[in-house]
Amino acid sequence: MGEAKRKLEKHKEMLLSCAGVQTMAGKVQVRWETESAATPMGQLAYFIQFLHLTGLWSRWLAGCPLTYGSPNAPSIADVLGTWMLSILSGHRRYSHVTTSGATG
């Protein structure tokens, strides 16, 4: 098989491994890398799609009792999103939220 045919086959394989995922920010393309190691966050895009399509995320935001008075305060979605991603990353303590990659 020539170099051009190998590149074409690799491109076809890459296209078959792509999937469109609907998120809060719009549609995102997810591509599987078959030769890479698995990561704990590999399925996160599909979890976000699940939260969006079922309405769980919007209901969680609507029912959140947080209120901030400062114009510099983060949005409720940013606070809850950071908290959820921290929990999914394995952080068990509030102090771990601000660290990068620390679990424990």
Short mmCIF file of C-alpha atoms in Angstrom, two decimals:
data_model
loop_
_atom_site.label_atom_id
_atom_site.label_comp_id
_atom_site.label_asym_id
_atom_site.label_seq_id
_atom_site.Cartn_x
_atom_site.Cartn_y
_atom_site.Cartn_z
CA MET A 1 0.00 0.00 0.00
CA GLY A 2 1.42 3.39 -0.98
CA GLU A 3 1.82 6.40 1.30
CA ALA A 4 -1.17 8.20 -0.23
CA LYS A 5 -3.42 5.17 0.33
CA ARG A 6 -2.25 4.87 3.96
CA LYS A 7 -3.04 8.54 4.58
CA LEU A 8 -6.47 8.11 2.99
CA GLU A 9 -7.20 5.04 5.12
CA LYS A 10 -6.04 6.87 8.26
CA HIS A 11 -8.28 9.84 7.36
CA LYS A 12 -11.30 7.55 6.80
CA GLU A 13 -10.64 5.82 10.14
CA MET A 14 -10.44 9.21 11.89
CA LEU A 15 -13.74 10.33 10.36
CA LEU A 16 -15.46 7.14 11.48
CA SER A 17 -14.20 7.67 15.03
CA CYS A 18 -15.73 11.19 15.27
CA ALA A 19 -19.06 11.84 16.95
CA GLY A 20 -21.09 14.99 17.43
CA VAL A 21 -22.06 15.75 21.02
CA GLN A 22 -24.60 18.42 22.00
CA THR A 23 -23.46 20.56 24.95
CA MET A 24 -24.65 23.77 26.56
CA ALA A 25 -22.23 25.75 24.38
CA GLY A 26 -23.36 24.03 21.17
CA LYS A 27 -22.36 20.97 19.22
CA VAL A 28 -18.83 19.63 19.77
CA GLN A 29 -16.95 17.03 17.75
CA VAL A 30 -15.44 14.20 19.80
CA ARG A 31 -12.72 12.10 18.21
CA TRP A 32 -11.40 8.83 19.61
CA GLU A 33 -7.68 8.24 19.44
CA THR A 34 -7.38 4.49 19.23
CA GLU A 35 -3.65 4.47 19.96
CA SER A 36 -3.80 6.68 23.08
CA ALA A 37 -4.18 5.54 26.65
CA ALA A 38 -7.57 5.82 28.30
CA THR A 39 -8.17 8.82 30.56
CA PRO A 40 -10.63 9.22 33.44
CA MET A 41 -12.22 12.21 31.65
CA GLY A 42 -12.69 10.41 28.34
CA GLN A 43 -16.46 10.10 28.73
CA LEU A 44 -16.98 13.64 30.08
CA ALA A 45 -18.37 15.01 26.81
CA TYR A 46 -21.11 12.37 26.84
CA PHE A 47 -21.92 13.08 30.49
CA ILE A 48 -22.28 16.78 29.67
CA GLN A 49 -24.59 15.88 26.79
CA PHE A 50 -26.67 13.75 29.17
CA LEU A 51 -26.97 16.64 31.67
CA HIS A 52 -27.97 19.03 28.88
CA LEU A 53 -30.50 16.83 27.07
CA THR A 54 -32.25 15.62 30.23
CA GLY A 55 -32.51 19.13 31.67
CA LEU A 56 -30.70 18.13 34.88
CA TRP A 57 -28.15 20.92 34.50
CA SER A 58 -30.72 23.68 33.97
CA ARG A 59 -32.85 22.39 36.87
CA TRP A 60 -29.79 22.31 39.12
CA LEU A 61 -28.95 25.91 38.18
CA ALA A 62 -32.54 27.06 38.70
CA GLY A 63 -32.78 25.40 42.11
CA CYS A 64 -29.41 26.61 43.39
CA PRO A 65 -29.82 28.96 46.38
CA LEU A 66 -26.50 30.78 45.81
CA THR A 67 -26.65 34.55 45.32
CA TYR A 68 -23.76 36.94 44.90
CA GLY A 69 -24.01 40.72 45.23
CA SER A 70 -20.63 41.70 43.78
CA PRO A 71 -20.41 42.63 40.09
CA ASN A 72 -17.11 40.71 40.05
CA ALA A 73 -18.67 37.49 41.33
CA PRO A 74 -18.57 34.37 39.15
CA SER A 75 -21.77 33.08 37.59
CA ILE A 76 -23.69 30.32 39.35
CA ALA A 77 -23.01 28.06 36.35
CA ASP A 78 -19.26 28.63 36.77
CA VAL A 79 -19.37 27.81 40.47
CA LEU A 80 -21.47 24.65 40.05
CA GLY A 81 -19.50 23.55 36.98
CA THR A 82 -16.20 23.92 38.82
CA TRP A 83 -17.59 22.02 41.78
CA MET A 84 -18.91 19.17 39.61
CA LEU A 85 -15.68 18.83 37.61
CA SER A 86 -13.70 18.83 40.84
CA ILE A 87 -15.82 15.99 42.23
CA LEU A 88 -15.54 14.04 38.96
CA SER A 89 -11.75 14.51 39.14
CA GLY A 90 -11.69 12.75 42.49
CA HIS A 91 -11.24 15.71 44.80
CA ARG A 92 -12.64 14.94 48.24
CA ARG A 93 -11.88 18.16 50.09
CA TYR A 94 -12.71 21.78 49.33
CA SER A 95 -9.01 22.72 49.43
CA HIS A 96 -8.34 20.31 46.54
CA VAL A 97 -10.60 22.26 44.19
CA THR A 98 -7.97 24.95 43.63
CA THR A 99 -5.11 22.52 43.08
CA SER A 100 -4.33 21.16 39.65
CA GLY A 101 -4.47 17.41 39.39
CA ALA A 102 -4.32 16.67 43.11
CA THR A 103 -6.48 13.84 44.40
CA GLY A 104 -6.77 12.56 47.84
#
